[in-house]
mmCIF file of C-alpha atoms in Angstrom:
data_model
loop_
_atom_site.group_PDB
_atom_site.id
_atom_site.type_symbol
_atom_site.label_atom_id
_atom_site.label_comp_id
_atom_site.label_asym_id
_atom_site.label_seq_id
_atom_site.Cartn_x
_atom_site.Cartn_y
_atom_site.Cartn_z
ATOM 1 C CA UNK A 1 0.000 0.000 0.000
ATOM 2 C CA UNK A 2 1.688 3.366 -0.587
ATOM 3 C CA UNK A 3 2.221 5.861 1.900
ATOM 4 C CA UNK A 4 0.241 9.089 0.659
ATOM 5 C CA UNK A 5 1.347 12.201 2.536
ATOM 6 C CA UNK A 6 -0.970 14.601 5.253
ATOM 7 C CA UNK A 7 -0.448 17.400 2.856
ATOM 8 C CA UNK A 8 -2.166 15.032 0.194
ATOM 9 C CA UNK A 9 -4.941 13.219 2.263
ATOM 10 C CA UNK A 10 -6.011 17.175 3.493
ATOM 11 C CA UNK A 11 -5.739 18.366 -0.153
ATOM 12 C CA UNK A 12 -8.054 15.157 -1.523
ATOM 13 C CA UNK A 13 -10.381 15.962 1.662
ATOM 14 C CA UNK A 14 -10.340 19.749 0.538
ATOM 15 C CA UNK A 15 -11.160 18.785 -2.948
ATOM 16 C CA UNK A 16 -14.521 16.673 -1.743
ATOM 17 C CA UNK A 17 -15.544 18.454 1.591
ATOM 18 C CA UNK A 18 -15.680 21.939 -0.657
ATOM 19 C CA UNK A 19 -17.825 20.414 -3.559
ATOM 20 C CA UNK A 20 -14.843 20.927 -5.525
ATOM 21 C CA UNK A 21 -14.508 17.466 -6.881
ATOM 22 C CA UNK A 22 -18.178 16.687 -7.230
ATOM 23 C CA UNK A 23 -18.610 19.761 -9.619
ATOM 24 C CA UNK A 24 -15.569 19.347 -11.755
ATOM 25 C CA UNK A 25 -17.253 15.445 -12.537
ATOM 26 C CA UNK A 26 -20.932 17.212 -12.913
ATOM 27 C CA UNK A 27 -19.246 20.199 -14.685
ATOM 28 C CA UNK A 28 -21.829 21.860 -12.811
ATOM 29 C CA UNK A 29 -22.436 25.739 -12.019
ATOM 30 C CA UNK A 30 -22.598 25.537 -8.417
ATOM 31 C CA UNK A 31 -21.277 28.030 -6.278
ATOM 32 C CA UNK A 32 -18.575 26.925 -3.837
ATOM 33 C CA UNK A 33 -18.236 28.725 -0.312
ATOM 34 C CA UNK A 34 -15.114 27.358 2.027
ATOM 35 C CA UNK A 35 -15.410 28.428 5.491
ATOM 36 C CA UNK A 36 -11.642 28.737 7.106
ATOM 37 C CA UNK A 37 -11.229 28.556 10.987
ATOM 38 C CA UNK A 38 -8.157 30.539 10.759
ATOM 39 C CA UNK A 39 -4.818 30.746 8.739
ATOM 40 C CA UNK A 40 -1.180 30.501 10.816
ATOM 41 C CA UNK A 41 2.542 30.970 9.395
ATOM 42 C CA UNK A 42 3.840 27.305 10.089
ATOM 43 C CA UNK A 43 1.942 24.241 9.243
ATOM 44 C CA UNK A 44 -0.109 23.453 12.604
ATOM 45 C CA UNK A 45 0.130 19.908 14.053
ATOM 46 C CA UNK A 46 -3.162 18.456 13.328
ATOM 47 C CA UNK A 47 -3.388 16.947 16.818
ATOM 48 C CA UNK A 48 -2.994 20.007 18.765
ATOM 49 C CA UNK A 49 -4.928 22.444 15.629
ATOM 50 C CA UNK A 50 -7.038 20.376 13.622
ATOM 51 C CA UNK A 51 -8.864 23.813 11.845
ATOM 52 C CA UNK A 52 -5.491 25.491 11.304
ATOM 53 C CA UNK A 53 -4.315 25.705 8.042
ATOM 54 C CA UNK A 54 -0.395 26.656 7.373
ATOM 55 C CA UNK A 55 0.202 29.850 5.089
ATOM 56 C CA UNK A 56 2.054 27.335 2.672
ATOM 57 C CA UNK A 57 -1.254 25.280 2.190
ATOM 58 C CA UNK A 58 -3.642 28.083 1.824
ATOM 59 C CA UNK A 59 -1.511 30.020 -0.880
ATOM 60 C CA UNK A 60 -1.528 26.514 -2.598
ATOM 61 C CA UNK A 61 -4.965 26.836 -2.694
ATOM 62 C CA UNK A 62 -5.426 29.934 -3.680
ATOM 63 C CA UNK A 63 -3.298 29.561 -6.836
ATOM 64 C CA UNK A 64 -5.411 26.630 -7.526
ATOM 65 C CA UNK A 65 -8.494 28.383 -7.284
ATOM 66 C CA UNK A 66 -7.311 31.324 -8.839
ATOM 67 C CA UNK A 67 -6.051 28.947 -12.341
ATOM 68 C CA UNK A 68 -8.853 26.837 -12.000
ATOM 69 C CA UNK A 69 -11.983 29.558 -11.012
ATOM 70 C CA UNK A 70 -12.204 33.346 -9.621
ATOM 71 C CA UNK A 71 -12.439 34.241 -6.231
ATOM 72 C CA UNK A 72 -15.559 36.060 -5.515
ATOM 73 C CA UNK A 73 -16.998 37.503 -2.202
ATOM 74 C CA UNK A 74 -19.561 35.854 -0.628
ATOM 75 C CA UNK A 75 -22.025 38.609 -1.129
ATOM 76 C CA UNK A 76 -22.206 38.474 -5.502
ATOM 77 C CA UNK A 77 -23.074 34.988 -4.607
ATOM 78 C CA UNK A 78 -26.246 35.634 -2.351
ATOM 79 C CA UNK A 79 -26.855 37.996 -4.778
ATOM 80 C CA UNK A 80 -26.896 35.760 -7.550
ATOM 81 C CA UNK A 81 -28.498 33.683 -6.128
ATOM 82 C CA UNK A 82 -31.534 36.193 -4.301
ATOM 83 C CA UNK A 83 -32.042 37.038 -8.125
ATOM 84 C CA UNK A 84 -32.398 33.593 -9.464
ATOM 85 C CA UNK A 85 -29.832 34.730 -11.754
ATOM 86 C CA UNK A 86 -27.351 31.936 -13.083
ATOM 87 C CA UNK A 87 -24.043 32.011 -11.128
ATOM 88 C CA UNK A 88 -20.407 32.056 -13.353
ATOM 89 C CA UNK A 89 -18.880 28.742 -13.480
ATOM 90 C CA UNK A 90 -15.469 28.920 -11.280
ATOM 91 C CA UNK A 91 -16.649 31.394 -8.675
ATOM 92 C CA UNK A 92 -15.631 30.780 -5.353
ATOM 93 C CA UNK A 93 -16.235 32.165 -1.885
ATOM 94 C CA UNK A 94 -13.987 32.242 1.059
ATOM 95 C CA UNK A 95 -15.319 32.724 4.637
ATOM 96 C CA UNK A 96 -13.322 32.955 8.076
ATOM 97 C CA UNK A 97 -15.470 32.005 11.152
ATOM 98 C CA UNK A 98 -14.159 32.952 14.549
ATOM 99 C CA UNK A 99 -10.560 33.438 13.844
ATOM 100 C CA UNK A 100 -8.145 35.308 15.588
ATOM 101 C CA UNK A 101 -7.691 39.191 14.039
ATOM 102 C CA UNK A 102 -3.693 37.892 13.721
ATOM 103 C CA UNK A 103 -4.922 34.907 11.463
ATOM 104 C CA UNK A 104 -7.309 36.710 9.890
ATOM 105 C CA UNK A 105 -4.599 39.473 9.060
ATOM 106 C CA UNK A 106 -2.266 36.814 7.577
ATOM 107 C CA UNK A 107 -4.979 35.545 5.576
ATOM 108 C CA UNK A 108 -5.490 39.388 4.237
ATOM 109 C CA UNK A 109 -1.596 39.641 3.765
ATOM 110 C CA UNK A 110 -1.959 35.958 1.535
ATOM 111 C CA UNK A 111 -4.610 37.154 -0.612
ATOM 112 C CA UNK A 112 -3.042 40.134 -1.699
ATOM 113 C CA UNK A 113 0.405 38.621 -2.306
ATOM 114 C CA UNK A 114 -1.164 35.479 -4.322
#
C-alpha cells in the first residue's frame, strides 16, 4: 500500500468536503463557499490544531483556485443567487469564522500577495 502524505490526504479531503470534486465530474455551475477557521505561518500539528491551516497550504490553494476559477466575495453569490440569476462557473467564496484578528490578518496579507 503506498504511503500518501498529510499534505495530500487534506488536499483530496479539501477537494470533496468543498464540492470541488463533485462539480468538476458534474461540470456543474454551483457556487462553492469554504469556510476557514483561521490561517497561521507554520503548518499546525493536526493533533494540537485540527482547523489550522499553514500559510504554505492556503496560498496553494489559492493559486489553484485562482487557475482553476475566480475568487468572488460571498455577497455576488447571495446575490446571484436572491435574483435567481445563473451564477459564473469557477466562482468561489472564502469565509473565516471565529478566527483570531492575527490569522485573519495573515490571511489578508496571503490574498493580496497570491
Amino acid at each position: 500500500m503506498p504511503v500518501v502524505s498529510l499534505r495530500t490526504r487534506l488536499y483530496s479531503n479539501l477537494l470533496a468536503w468543498s464540492g470541488i470534486q463533485r462539480r468538476s465530474e458534474r461540470n456543474g455551475a454551483e457556487p462553492v463557499v469554504l469556510l476557514y477557521h483561521g490561517i497561521v505561518e507554520a503548518e499546525p500539528d493536526p493533533l494540537i490544531n485540527p482547523f489550522g491551516l499553514g500559510r504554505k497550504v492556503f496560498e496553494q490553494q489559492l493559486r489553484f483556485f485562482r487557475r482553476y476559477g475566480e475568487i468572488v466575495p460571498l455577497k455576488w453569490i447571495l446575490d446571484r443567487l436572491r435574483e435567481k440569476k445563473e451564477i459564473p462557473l469557477g466562482w468561489v467564496a472564502l469565509t473565516f469564522d471565529d478566527a483570531m484578528r492575527c490569522q485573519t490578518g495573515l490571511a489578508a496579507e496571503i490574498l493580496a500577495d497570491v
